[in-house]
PDB file of C-alpha atoms in Angstrom:
ATOM      1  CA  MET J   1      26.774  39.079   8.519  1.00  0.00           C
ATOM      2  CA  ALA J   2      29.799  41.138   7.131  1.00  0.00           C
ATOM      3  CA  ILE J   3      30.752  44.092   9.068  1.00  0.00           C
ATOM      4  CA  HIS J   4      31.587  47.312   6.920  1.00  0.00           C
ATOM      5  CA  GLU J   5      34.221  49.520   8.424  1.00  0.00           C
ATOM      6  CA  ARG J   6      34.940  47.041  11.367  1.00  0.00           C
ATOM      7  CA  SER J   7      37.835  49.201  12.603  1.00  0.00           C
ATOM      8  CA  LEU J   8      35.180  51.557  14.040  1.00  0.00           C
ATOM      9  CA  VAL J   9      33.475  49.017  16.306  1.00  0.00           C
ATOM     10  CA  GLU J  10      34.943  48.288  19.382  1.00  0.00           C
ATOM     11  CA  PRO J  11      35.901  44.510  19.867  1.00  0.00           C
ATOM     12  CA  GLU J  12      34.002  44.382  23.237  1.00  0.00           C
ATOM     13  CA  ARG J  13      30.861  45.175  21.214  1.00  0.00           C
ATOM     14  CA  ILE J  14      31.103  42.362  18.840  1.00  0.00           C
ATOM     15  CA  LEU J  15      29.507  39.142  20.021  1.00  0.00           C
ATOM     16  CA  ARG J  16      29.603  35.639  18.006  1.00  0.00           C
ATOM     17  CA  LYS J  17      28.089  32.469  19.373  1.00  0.00           C
ATOM     18  CA  GLU J  18      29.144  28.914  18.457  1.00  0.00           C
ATOM     19  CA  ARG J  19      25.628  27.955  17.594  1.00  0.00           C
ATOM     20  CA  LEU J  20      22.538  30.194  17.583  1.00  0.00           C
ATOM     21  CA  VAL J  21      18.838  29.127  16.988  1.00  0.00           C
ATOM     22  CA  ILE J  22      16.106  31.858  16.644  1.00  0.00           C
ATOM     23  CA  ASP J  23      12.490  30.642  16.318  1.00  0.00           C
ATOM     24  CA  GLY J  24      13.734  27.097  15.466  1.00  0.00           C
ATOM     25  CA  VAL J  25      15.834  28.291  12.851  1.00  0.00           C
ATOM     26  CA  ASP J  26      19.801  27.396  13.227  1.00  0.00           C
ATOM     27  CA  VAL J  27      21.475  30.622  12.168  1.00  0.00           C
ATOM     28  CA  SER J  28      24.886  29.717  13.284  1.00  0.00           C
ATOM     29  CA  GLY J  29      27.921  31.005  10.938  1.00  0.00           C
ATOM     30  CA  ASP J  30      27.951  34.415   9.874  1.00  0.00           C
ATOM     31  CA  TRP J  31      24.458  35.290  10.626  1.00  0.00           C
ATOM     32  CA  ASN J  32      24.829  34.962  14.405  1.00  0.00           C
ATOM     33  CA  LEU J  33      27.249  37.861  14.817  1.00  0.00           C
ATOM     34  CA  ILE J  34      25.691  40.401  16.926  1.00  0.00           C
ATOM     35  CA  ILE J  35      27.025  44.049  17.558  1.00  0.00           C
ATOM     36  CA  LEU J  36      25.991  45.414  21.106  1.00  0.00           C
ATOM     37  CA  PRO J  37      24.400  49.142  20.767  1.00  0.00           C
ATOM     38  CA  ARG J  38      26.504  52.029  21.898  1.00  0.00           C
ATOM     39  CA  VAL J  39      25.259  54.737  24.207  1.00  0.00           C
ATOM     40  CA  ILE J  40      26.425  58.266  23.638  1.00  0.00           C
ATOM     41  CA  ASN J  41      26.322  60.178  26.965  1.00  0.00           C
ATOM     42  CA  ASP J  42      29.285  62.247  26.360  1.00  0.00           C
ATOM     43  CA  TYR J  43      29.209  64.962  23.777  1.00  0.00           C
ATOM     44  CA  ASP J  44      29.471  68.689  23.002  1.00  0.00           C
ATOM     45  CA  LEU J  45      26.925  70.284  20.295  1.00  0.00           C
ATOM     46  CA  ASP J  46      28.706  73.745  20.632  1.00  0.00           C
ATOM     47  CA  PHE J  47      31.704  71.960  18.996  1.00  0.00           C
ATOM     48  CA  ALA J  48      29.726  71.377  15.743  1.00  0.00           C
ATOM     49  CA  LYS J  49      28.303  75.014  15.655  1.00  0.00           C
ATOM     50  CA  GLU J  50      31.952  76.451  15.780  1.00  0.00           C
ATOM     51  CA  ILE J  51      32.970  74.240  12.649  1.00  0.00           C
ATOM     52  CA  ILE J  52      29.552  75.304  10.857  1.00  0.00           C
ATOM     53  CA  ASN J  53      30.545  79.139  11.743  1.00  0.00           C
ATOM     54  CA  SER J  54      33.919  78.772  10.202  1.00  0.00           C
ATOM     55  CA  PRO J  55      34.618  79.714   6.613  1.00  0.00           C
ATOM     56  CA  ASP J  56      35.618  76.234   5.469  1.00  0.00           C
ATOM     57  CA  GLY J  57      33.353  74.044   7.663  1.00  0.00           C
ATOM     58  CA  LYS J  58      30.009  75.473   6.443  1.00  0.00           C
ATOM     59  CA  THR J  59      29.236  72.348   4.336  1.00  0.00           C
ATOM     60  CA  ILE J  60      29.406  69.940   7.091  1.00  0.00           C
ATOM     61  CA  ASN J  61      25.788  69.719   7.581  1.00  0.00           C
ATOM     62  CA  GLN J  62      25.133  68.667   3.950  1.00  0.00           C
ATOM     63  CA  CYS J  63      26.729  65.131   4.592  1.00  0.00           C
ATOM     64  CA  TYR J  64      24.257  62.364   4.783  1.00  0.00           C
ATOM     65  CA  GLN J  65      26.961  59.627   5.557  1.00  0.00           C
ATOM     66  CA  CYS J  66      27.033  57.743   1.992  1.00  0.00           C
ATOM     67  CA  SER J  67      30.762  57.030   2.646  1.00  0.00           C
ATOM     68  CA  TYR J  68      31.632  58.070  -1.239  1.00  0.00           C
ATOM     69  CA  CYS J  69      34.354  60.037   0.419  1.00  0.00           C
ATOM     70  CA  THR J  70      35.983  57.345   2.259  1.00  0.00           C
ATOM     71  CA  ALA J  71      35.534  54.852  -0.479  1.00  0.00           C
ATOM     72  CA  SER J  72      37.651  57.228  -2.786  1.00  0.00           C
ATOM     73  CA  CYS J  73      40.123  58.097  -0.401  1.00  0.00           C
ATOM     74  CA  PRO J  74      43.795  56.805  -1.036  1.00  0.00           C
ATOM     75  CA  VAL J  75      44.801  57.087   2.496  1.00  0.00           C
ATOM     76  CA  HIS J  76      42.140  55.024   3.695  1.00  0.00           C
ATOM     77  CA  ASN J  77      42.354  52.406   1.155  1.00  0.00           C
ATOM     78  CA  TYR J  78      46.265  52.076   0.704  1.00  0.00           C
ATOM     79  CA  TRP J  79      47.557  53.426   3.848  1.00  0.00           C
ATOM     80  CA  ASP J  80      45.548  53.415   6.971  1.00  0.00           C
ATOM     81  CA  GLU J  81      41.772  52.260   7.545  1.00  0.00           C
ATOM     82  CA  ARG J  82      41.496  54.413  10.458  1.00  0.00           C
ATOM     83  CA  TYR J  83      41.507  57.223   8.164  1.00  0.00           C
ATOM     84  CA  ASN J  84      37.890  57.702   7.705  1.00  0.00           C
ATOM     85  CA  PRO J  85      36.660  61.024   6.477  1.00  0.00           C
ATOM     86  CA  ARG J  86      32.992  60.243   6.768  1.00  0.00           C
ATOM     87  CA  HIS J  87      33.349  59.166  10.190  1.00  0.00           C
ATOM     88  CA  PHE J  88      35.464  62.070  11.292  1.00  0.00           C
ATOM     89  CA  ILE J  89      32.503  64.265   9.932  1.00  0.00           C
ATOM     90  CA  TYR J  90      29.945  62.099  11.768  1.00  0.00           C
ATOM     91  CA  LEU J  91      31.867  62.492  15.185  1.00  0.00           C
ATOM     92  CA  ALA J  92      32.325  66.275  14.761  1.00  0.00           C
ATOM     93  CA  ARG J  93      28.530  66.523  14.116  1.00  0.00           C
ATOM     94  CA  LEU J  94      27.586  64.791  17.406  1.00  0.00           C
ATOM     95  CA  GLY J  95      30.236  66.698  19.122  1.00  0.00           C
ATOM     96  CA  MET J  96      32.222  63.374  20.093  1.00  0.00           C
ATOM     97  CA  ILE J  97      35.369  65.113  20.914  1.00  0.00           C
ATOM     98  CA  ASP J  98      36.850  62.183  22.917  1.00  0.00           C
ATOM     99  CA  GLU J  99      36.550  59.942  19.866  1.00  0.00           C
ATOM    100  CA  LEU J 100      37.919  62.464  17.837  1.00  0.00           C
ATOM    101  CA  GLN J 101      40.885  62.825  20.000  1.00  0.00           C
ATOM    102  CA  LYS J 102      41.658  59.199  19.791  1.00  0.00           C
ATOM    103  CA  ARG J 103      41.922  59.421  16.099  1.00  0.00           C
ATOM    104  CA  ALA J 104      43.930  62.645  16.094  1.00  0.00           C
ATOM    105  CA  ASP J 105      47.215  60.883  14.952  1.00  0.00           C
ATOM    106  CA  VAL J 106      45.787  59.949  11.525  1.00  0.00           C
ATOM    107  CA  MET J 107      43.300  62.805  10.935  1.00  0.00           C
ATOM    108  CA  TRP J 108      45.967  65.174   9.660  1.00  0.00           C
ATOM    109  CA  ARG J 109      47.016  62.711   6.764  1.00  0.00           C
ATOM    110  CA  CYS J 110      44.881  64.029   4.112  1.00  0.00           C
ATOM    111  CA  VAL J 111      47.003  64.232   0.873  1.00  0.00           C
ATOM    112  CA  SER J 112      44.705  66.906  -0.725  1.00  0.00           C
ATOM    113  CA  CYS J 113      43.808  64.810  -3.714  1.00  0.00           C
ATOM    114  CA  HIS J 114      40.129  66.212  -3.559  1.00  0.00           C
ATOM    115  CA  LYS J 115      38.648  62.960  -4.671  1.00  0.00           C
ATOM    116  CA  CYS J 116      36.442  63.050  -1.782  1.00  0.00           C
ATOM    117  CA  THR J 117      35.043  66.581  -2.387  1.00  0.00           C
ATOM    118  CA  HIS J 118      35.004  65.654  -6.414  1.00  0.00           C
ATOM    119  CA  ARG J 119      32.852  62.614  -5.783  1.00  0.00           C
ATOM    120  CA  CYS J 120      30.715  63.915  -2.842  1.00  0.00           C
ATOM    121  CA  PRO J 121      27.052  63.790  -4.228  1.00  0.00           C
ATOM    122  CA  LYS J 122      26.067  66.395  -1.611  1.00  0.00           C
ATOM    123  CA  GLY J 123      28.609  69.094  -2.516  1.00  0.00           C
ATOM    124  CA  VAL J 124      30.590  68.542   0.828  1.00  0.00           C
ATOM    125  CA  LEU J 125      33.876  70.398   0.731  1.00  0.00           C
ATOM    126  CA  VAL J 126      35.304  67.398   2.603  1.00  0.00           C
ATOM    127  CA  GLU J 127      38.904  68.344   2.798  1.00  0.00           C
ATOM    128  CA  GLU J 128      38.171  71.714   3.840  1.00  0.00           C
ATOM    129  CA  VAL J 129      35.789  70.184   6.658  1.00  0.00           C
ATOM    130  CA  LEU J 130      38.446  67.947   8.094  1.00  0.00           C
ATOM    131  CA  LYS J 131      40.874  70.994   8.296  1.00  0.00           C
ATOM    132  CA  ALA J 132      38.124  72.992   9.992  1.00  0.00           C
ATOM    133  CA  ILE J 133      37.664  70.102  12.402  1.00  0.00           C
ATOM    134  CA  LEU J 134      41.361  69.849  13.312  1.00  0.00           C
ATOM    135  CA  ARG J 135      41.900  73.643  13.499  1.00  0.00           C
ATOM    136  CA  THR J 136      38.839  73.941  15.862  1.00  0.00           C
ATOM    137  CA  MET J 137      40.399  70.938  18.149  1.00  0.00           C
ATOM    138  CA  ALA J 138      43.782  72.725  17.963  1.00  0.00           C
ATOM    139  CA  LYS J 139      42.351  76.134  18.870  1.00  0.00           C
ATOM    140  CA  LYS J 140      40.747  74.431  22.036  1.00  0.00           C
ATOM    141  CA  GLY J 141      44.146  72.642  22.860  1.00  0.00           C
ATOM    142  CA  LEU J 142      42.393  69.362  22.329  1.00  0.00           C
ATOM    143  CA  ILE J 143      45.438  68.367  20.139  1.00  0.00           C
ATOM    144  CA  GLU J 144      48.983  68.980  19.478  1.00  0.00           C
ATOM    145  CA  GLU J 145      49.760  71.257  16.267  1.00  0.00           C
ATOM    146  CA  TYR J 146      49.658  68.517  13.531  1.00  0.00           C
ATOM    147  CA  PRO J 147      52.748  67.897  11.353  1.00  0.00           C
ATOM    148  CA  SER J 148      50.733  69.038   7.833  1.00  0.00           C
ATOM    149  CA  LYS J 149      50.011  72.321   9.822  1.00  0.00           C
ATOM    150  CA  LYS J 150      53.548  72.838  10.458  1.00  0.00           C
ATOM    151  CA  PHE J 151      54.239  72.159   6.944  1.00  0.00           C
ATOM    152  CA  ASP J 152      51.718  74.651   5.822  1.00  0.00           C
ATOM    153  CA  LYS J 153      53.393  77.387   7.774  1.00  0.00           C
ATOM    154  CA  PHE J 154      56.698  76.475   6.370  1.00  0.00           C
ATOM    155  CA  PHE J 155      55.336  76.581   2.815  1.00  0.00           C
ATOM    156  CA  THR J 156      53.517  79.824   3.344  1.00  0.00           C
ATOM    157  CA  GLU J 157      56.653  81.498   4.698  1.00  0.00           C
ATOM    158  CA  SER J 158      58.687  80.315   1.617  1.00  0.00           C
ATOM    159  CA  VAL J 159      55.943  81.928  -0.695  1.00  0.00           C
ATOM    160  CA  LEU J 160      55.616  85.179   1.172  1.00  0.00           C
ATOM    161  CA  GLU J 161      59.372  85.523   0.882  1.00  0.00           C
ATOM    162  CA  TYR J 162      59.979  85.017  -2.643  1.00  0.00           C
ATOM    163  CA  GLY J 163      56.662  84.583  -4.289  1.00  0.00           C
ATOM    164  CA  ARG J 164      57.691  81.142  -5.525  1.00  0.00           C
ATOM    165  CA  ILE J 165      58.930  78.020  -4.140  1.00  0.00           C
ATOM    166  CA  GLU J 166      62.227  76.063  -4.984  1.00  0.00           C
ATOM    167  CA  ASP J 167      61.237  72.322  -4.555  1.00  0.00           C
ATOM    168  CA  GLY J 168      64.572  71.055  -3.246  1.00  0.00           C
ATOM    169  CA  GLU J 169      65.156  73.660  -0.706  1.00  0.00           C
ATOM    170  CA  LEU J 170      61.504  73.247   0.482  1.00  0.00           C
ATOM    171  CA  LEU J 171      61.901  69.582   0.810  1.00  0.00           C
ATOM    172  CA  PHE J 172      65.349  69.567   2.429  1.00  0.00           C
ATOM    173  CA  GLY J 173      64.404  72.660   4.729  1.00  0.00           C
ATOM    174  CA  TRP J 174      61.371  70.490   5.982  1.00  0.00           C
ATOM    175  CA  ILE J 175      63.543  67.518   6.514  1.00  0.00           C
ATOM    176  CA  GLU J 176      65.776  69.587   8.580  1.00  0.00           C
ATOM    177  CA  LYS J 177      63.075  70.642  10.562  1.00  0.00           C
ATOM    178  CA  GLN J 178      61.987  67.052  11.304  1.00  0.00           C
ATOM    179  CA  GLY J 179      65.324  66.958  13.240  1.00  0.00           C
ATOM    180  CA  TYR J 180      67.430  65.346  10.608  1.00  0.00           C
ATOM    181  CA  LYS J 181      70.907  66.621   9.903  1.00  0.00           C
ATOM    182  CA  VAL J 182      71.058  68.529   6.579  1.00  0.00           C
ATOM    183  CA  PHE J 183      74.707  69.503   5.171  1.00  0.00           C
ATOM    184  CA  LYS J 184      74.853  73.033   3.623  1.00  0.00           C
ATOM    185  CA  ASP J 185      77.407  74.613   1.693  1.00  0.00           C
ATOM    186  CA  PRO J 186      79.496  77.117   3.772  1.00  0.00           C
ATOM    187  CA  ILE J 187      78.880  80.050   1.681  1.00  0.00           C
ATOM    188  CA  LEU J 188      75.190  80.440   0.699  1.00  0.00           C
ATOM    189  CA  LYS J 189      74.043  78.096   3.263  1.00  0.00           C
ATOM    190  CA  LYS J 190      71.949  76.126   1.044  1.00  0.00           C
ATOM    191  CA  PRO J 191      71.366  72.293   1.741  1.00  0.00           C
ATOM    192  CA  ILE J 192      73.373  69.962  -0.318  1.00  0.00           C
ATOM    193  CA  PRO J 193      70.881  67.129  -1.519  1.00  0.00           C
ATOM    194  CA  PHE J 194      71.293  63.555   0.026  1.00  0.00           C
ATOM    195  CA  LEU J 195      74.185  64.464   2.175  1.00  0.00           C
ATOM    196  CA  GLY J 196      73.684  64.287   5.822  1.00  0.00           C
ATOM    197  CA  GLU J 197      70.674  62.199   7.314  1.00  0.00           C
ATOM    198  CA  THR J 198      68.257  61.888   4.372  1.00  0.00           C
ATOM    199  CA  PRO J 199      65.897  59.195   4.999  1.00  0.00           C
ATOM    200  CA  GLU J 200      66.508  56.265   2.730  1.00  0.00           C
ATOM    201  CA  TRP J 201      62.817  56.072   1.616  1.00  0.00           C
ATOM    202  CA  LEU J 202      63.173  59.658   0.444  1.00  0.00           C
ATOM    203  CA  LYS J 203      66.406  58.836  -1.488  1.00  0.00           C
ATOM    204  CA  GLU J 204      64.578  55.968  -3.390  1.00  0.00           C
ATOM    205  CA  LEU J 205      61.698  58.047  -4.094  1.00  0.00           C
ATOM    206  CA  THR J 206      63.835  60.839  -5.637  1.00  0.00           C
ATOM    207  CA  VAL J 207      66.453  59.102  -7.387  1.00  0.00           C
ATOM    208  CA  LYS J 208      64.127  57.273  -9.973  1.00  0.00           C
ATOM    209  CA  PRO J 209      62.803  60.535 -11.551  1.00  0.00           C
ATOM    210  CA  ILE J 210      66.016  62.404 -11.327  1.00  0.00           C
ATOM    211  CA  LYS J 211      67.387  59.784 -13.852  1.00  0.00           C
ATOM    212  CA  SER J 212      64.730  60.340 -16.400  1.00  0.00           C
ATOM    213  CA  MET J 213      65.295  64.306 -16.308  1.00  0.00           C
ATOM    214  CA  ASN J 214      67.358  65.783 -19.216  1.00  0.00           C
ATOM    215  CA  ILE J 215      70.375  67.659 -18.320  1.00  0.00           C
ATOM    216  CA  GLY J 216      69.183  71.328 -18.999  1.00  0.00           C
ATOM    217  CA  PHE J 217      66.241  70.694 -16.453  1.00  0.00           C
ATOM    218  CA  LEU J 218      68.677  69.301 -13.924  1.00  0.00           C
ATOM    219  CA  VAL J 219      71.103  72.333 -14.407  1.00  0.00           C
ATOM    220  CA  LEU J 220      68.068  74.617 -14.072  1.00  0.00           C
ATOM    221  CA  ASN J 221      67.022  73.028 -10.601  1.00  0.00           C
ATOM    222  CA  ALA J 222      70.820  73.027  -9.310  1.00  0.00           C
ATOM    223  CA  LYS J 223      70.662  76.752 -10.432  1.00  0.00           C
ATOM    224  CA  HIS J 224      67.399  77.390  -8.449  1.00  0.00           C
ATOM    225  CA  MET J 225      68.888  75.406  -5.397  1.00  0.00           C
ATOM    226  CA  LEU J 226      71.708  77.883  -5.092  1.00  0.00           C
ATOM    227  CA  PHE J 227      69.765  81.028  -5.976  1.00  0.00           C
ATOM    228  CA  HIS J 228      66.210  80.697  -4.843  1.00  0.00           C
ATOM    229  CA  PRO J 229      63.839  82.039  -7.710  1.00  0.00           C
ATOM    230  CA  ARG J 230      61.853  85.079  -7.030  1.00  0.00           C
ATOM    231  CA  THR J 231      58.852  86.551  -8.484  1.00  0.00           C
ATOM    232  CA  LYS J 232      59.498  89.756 -10.279  1.00  0.00           C
ATOM    233  CA  ASN J 233      58.721  92.890  -8.379  1.00  0.00           C
ATOM    234  CA  TRP J 234      57.866  90.602  -5.506  1.00  0.00           C
ATOM    235  CA  SER J 235      59.125  92.718  -2.510  1.00  0.00           C
ATOM    236  CA  ARG J 236      56.132  95.442  -2.520  1.00  0.00           C
ATOM    237  CA  PHE J 237      53.350  92.806  -3.227  1.00  0.00           C
ATOM    238  CA  LYS J 238      55.073  90.835  -0.161  1.00  0.00           C
ATOM    239  CA  GLN J 239      54.200  93.514   2.182  1.00  0.00           C
ATOM    240  CA  VAL J 240      50.628  93.818   1.091  1.00  0.00           C
ATOM    241  CA  LEU J 241      50.043  90.118   1.173  1.00  0.00           C
ATOM    242  CA  ARG J 242      51.450  89.651   4.513  1.00  0.00           C
ATOM    243  CA  LYS J 243      49.519  92.395   5.928  1.00  0.00           C
ATOM    244  CA  VAL J 244      46.153  91.124   4.599  1.00  0.00           C
ATOM    245  CA  MET J 245      46.876  87.583   5.694  1.00  0.00           C
ATOM    246  CA  GLN J 246      47.592  88.955   9.288  1.00  0.00           C
ATOM    247  CA  GLU J 247      44.380  90.841   9.279  1.00  0.00           C
ATOM    248  CA  GLU J 248      42.495  87.811   8.205  1.00  0.00           C
ATOM    249  CA  GLY J 249      43.937  85.723  10.907  1.00  0.00           C
ATOM    250  CA  ALA J 250      45.522  83.567   8.418  1.00  0.00           C
ATOM    251  CA  LEU J 251      49.048  84.238   9.498  1.00  0.00           C
ATOM    252  CA  HIS J 252      50.453  84.501  13.069  1.00  0.00           C
TER     253      HIS J 252
END
């Protein structure tokens, strides 16, 4: 028989005989596949309680494992089948931390499209729950700080400073934080696009839409690259926002 989500079953638990006869009926072929049961003996139920008590993890127990989230997830379908929101929630509710740790290298890959949340028939805020799982694991020192979390911090700092982001500066600033060498102009110290060690995939991804932009829009973006756009009267509001975020633990 077919195995759905086969990547979730360890190869050693999958048995298939060349020929199998049950009660005189030859069931050889796809019907002779056997999956050995799994015994769970290492779990931490307090882990799930911590997630439920966090502001963005409250809906985790509404999940009834229908897998609509996984079926609609672009990361699972087009990038990495190991990225499986339904399974992450399942593991978290059982407190199977070691299994979550095995998948820590893919769990942060959410692209925030919200398809999972939109299609969930039980109202689970899937993306928020997954982030609550990751944050709880990081807080316990079970995983290293994941790349998307680092980007969130970088993005937040830019918004706090100016009230607005400048796409090019944000993009090339992030590339620099990844260890690539980025050239900057000697006066304003702003990154010069596509000079330095810009990854080839990024050049291909960026050049095509640039070709279809009109001159006025390109000039506006070039101006913003040199002089970061700033929200009017932002200075005072910035101080209030930073203080509130620090008090609520959203800024460290």
